[in-house]
Amino acid sequence: MKPIRLLCLLALAWTATLPPTAEASYFGDTLGISPYKSWKTLATPRFDIHYTAGLEETAKKTAQYLEEAHAVLKESLFWEPHHRVQILLLDNSDAANGSSGPVVRFGITLYTTPPESWFSIGNTDDWLRMLCMHEYTHYLNMDPVQGWMWALWVLFGDAVRPNTLWTTWMLEGLAVYMESAHTQAGGGRSAFYEMILRTAVRDQKLGDPSFMNLDRLQGDNPWFPEGETPYFFGYHLMNEVAHGARKSTQTADGRDPLAFGDQVFGRLSMRSGGRVPFFVNGNLQAVTGRRWRQVWADWAGRSVARMQTELTTLGKRPLTPVEALTPYELELLGPKPSPDGRLLAYTADTDDHSRTGLFIKDLPSGEIRRLTSKRMGATHAFTPDGRWILTSSLRPIHEYDTYSDLLAVDAGSGAEVWLTEGLRAKDPALSPDGRTLVFSVSRQSTVGVAAARLQYTAGEDPRLTDIRDLYFPPALDRASQPTVSADGKWAVFSIHRNGQVGDDLVRVSLEGGKPETIVHDGSRNQYPTFSPDGALVYVSDRSGVENVYRDREGEAPVMLTHVDTGVRFPSFDSKGALYLSHFELAGWAAGRVDHPSNSTDWRSVAVTAEGPNGAHGADPVPPAATITDEGAYSPGPTLWPPRQWAPFIQGSGSGLYFSGELLGFDALDLHEYSLIAAYDTYVGMLEGSAQYSYRGLGPTVSLSIEQTTPFIQSGSHGPSEFDRRTRATVTASIPLRGEWSVFLPALSFSWERTVTHFRSTTPDTLLGSPPLPVATAGFSLSNAESSPLAITTERGYRLTAAGRYYGLAAPGVWKGAATARVYLPISGHTILTPAVAFAVANRNGGYSPALVEVEGGTPALLNFVSPFAGSGSPFSGLEGLSLRGYGQSFRSLQAAVGSADLAFPLARIFSGKDTLPLFAENLLGYVFGESAYFPTSRVALPSVGGGLKLTGTLFVHAPAALTLAVHQGLRPEFGGETQLVVSFQASGVLGL
């Protein structure tokens, strides 16, 4: 009877703070923190603000806003950090963003580029101020550690922060509440949030599991409103908590006043900072007397009543019928008809693709084609002959900057021609004569408007000449979606002036000159265009709903659409039909209005956002912050003490593997270090490593020393043979980012010694080698792609290749390896993954690590639908190939492993239970066929298998998976066996 081995694997990590690796920086490369730039530090009483040249004034404003945020929020959240907060100020991306994490004293990252007007975060008065309020709310809320939790801090270091394990909707909801309560804008005051809520009530979907309820709120949502889900619903639930607290304080004499008003959030935060995480219902009930399900019910009841009143008001006039021309997607931007009216171009973000795409619809036939992938970029223009679509997209410029550039895409073939490089240009519009292109351009935290001459002749590629600024506003202002007037004389655009509520429409002559404000009423007036008769048309939220308006000089604005949801991006064809992005609860679609209305009576159908309950609006802008120090950046103050002590446990039928890690890095992640100690009960020996990495030279240079057990041969009563390797290594690598790919070359030199232990004798027989120099070079290349509904990587490939030279006494010993994996969509989200790996050695020279290793036994820990362990590393194939279904490992001069995995979704769950920190996403199945082949002996070792995998999240977006599988090796004479695999994997996240 074949042996059956039960492999039980458990992998746990408190946070996603990974140890530094030789392949890539821990977070510096990811954030785009360039080591090439000259960094400076500005210090205030509580903050260290790190910035680069050109951001001096922005850094001073940031200091002012952060000190204000501290003064305001400490009164609500009852907390002050016990250490200085590190702030990274970045202007290396044209996508507005921010992140915060007190875990391992990560700090706060602020991207200073103002957000696009169509972003959900675009409803701002002062973007930088609101961003500081939002991110510092995260920091103060997640930072507290009190009571007996300090004991865990002693054991685990700065990774221990109980409030970081609040559900994401609680964390983000509180931050949106505070940004809205202490400014005149924010998500809580936006027409966008009102639109989602009103549409849900209209369609009777509020609380319906097919849209969203409390059970489904605990984890990721792959459908609209997708990434906005925790912000939108979290804000409303936190707003309801504040509403209930204020109501209670008016009727309940003698109760603790700290439980009411904004300070209810301080009570919640402080109490949970000293409690076992996850029990958020008990914490809320102790402070407010309600549980979260009651809060949801109370909010839903109030919202239904309020939105029904709004819908009654909006129903006083007939609604404009909008014909949907495309499916409703997560986002759909800038629908634009071609000059002949046959084609419709638009950008869409779909739930079955991870990359936003440029799409085109043939209106007569109804055929929709995806022309190309792109990142962001909202508006489009056609060349006069309709051949080229002019648009914009983000792309990597250098290793650390991601900027927007103008792009021409052939409407027939999808061929691409970049019109600019590193200009930070976006959202082009073409003059009626096809000669002048206007567009937005970013520079030092500000967005202005530029123009260029379009050189284009039929049959040739378009190009731009004579690029010039038309208007560049004061710092931190944002000019958006410029267009050209029907007479070709004016560029008209929307501008948000920093510190002002709403957006104005402004025009400036194409010849240059002073700008002239043409629409200014405190509303968000956006997406200007011109009708065929030359009238100015735009979208405004002046009625509380985003609708299309027309302005003619000397006349009152005319409402061209009256919808109860919202519209964006109007444009016209030559016949006067109006195209736009139209919202319904499933998302956004390209729509058409054949007969726009002509009503000036928009006030009769106006509605008003509720806003934060009891909030007083923006606080007065504070005076400039006190600058305590300013000068060149120094890494020393943030390198020590270390930031994390992380546990790791792995178990199998052979024994347990315990390890602990110490991790540290400076504020810019120029320096990293880690120390790891481990004990393997199977071999009964200690292991360990120490590593230091430096990014300041451009490539990441790493120095490490380690003692490990890379090879174990199992016997009947424990390991019969194993290697103990001592190695010191220096490695250099740098990730080179393409438009959709990452190329990672790496080079290392090491000195190593391996001692083989034979336990068939007593005492052990040892066979060792002298210290040997080893040189290794390799690369990895990946353009892998996923989607919101993916169960595994869905498209693209991953390649690695590497070679290693061993400087033995008898020279010329080497080993090479390569791996390749391709992801092929079969149908829907069923994915076939063929893979091959091979390794070859010329001879071992008496040194066993120079041989090719095929590792049986425990499957690859981090990805069970994969035959290769650690395949992301350029050197992975050199360290060993993985083989499922066999209980032992093999060494040879040559080996190859080929496999085909088929993964398929069985159930879409995307639900948890109440506020429990467990959220199930997908149940999937997989089957595989695999075989190792050894050419020198002509032996093949086939295996087959399959299993079930339940994926989901724990706590705050912590990926988790439970796998039950059977792997069957088909050659028992070579250790083939039935392996029952039971595994659970989980890791955490760093910040928000």
mmCIF file of C-alpha atoms in Angstrom, residues 38 239 414 462 605 617 838 864 982:
data_model
loop_
_atom_site.group_PDB
_atom_site.id
_atom_site.type_symbol
_atom_site.label_atom_id
_atom_site.label_comp_id
_atom_site.label_asym_id
_atom_site.label_seq_id
_atom_site.Cartn_x
_atom_site.Cartn_y
_atom_site.Cartn_z
ATOM 1 C CA SER A 38 18.798 65.374 -2.721
ATOM 2 C CA ASN A 239 -21.497 59.543 10.838
ATOM 3 C CA GLY A 414 -4.619 49.726 -31.620
ATOM 4 C CA PRO A 462 0.925 62.322 -35.391
ATOM 5 C CA VAL A 605 -35.234 70.220 -8.129
ATOM 6 C CA GLY A 617 -17.318 73.090 8.618
ATOM 7 C CA PHE A 838 15.043 23.309 -15.925
ATOM 8 C CA PHE A 864 -0.011 25.932 -3.909
ATOM 9 C CA VAL A 982 -3.944 20.905 4.570
#
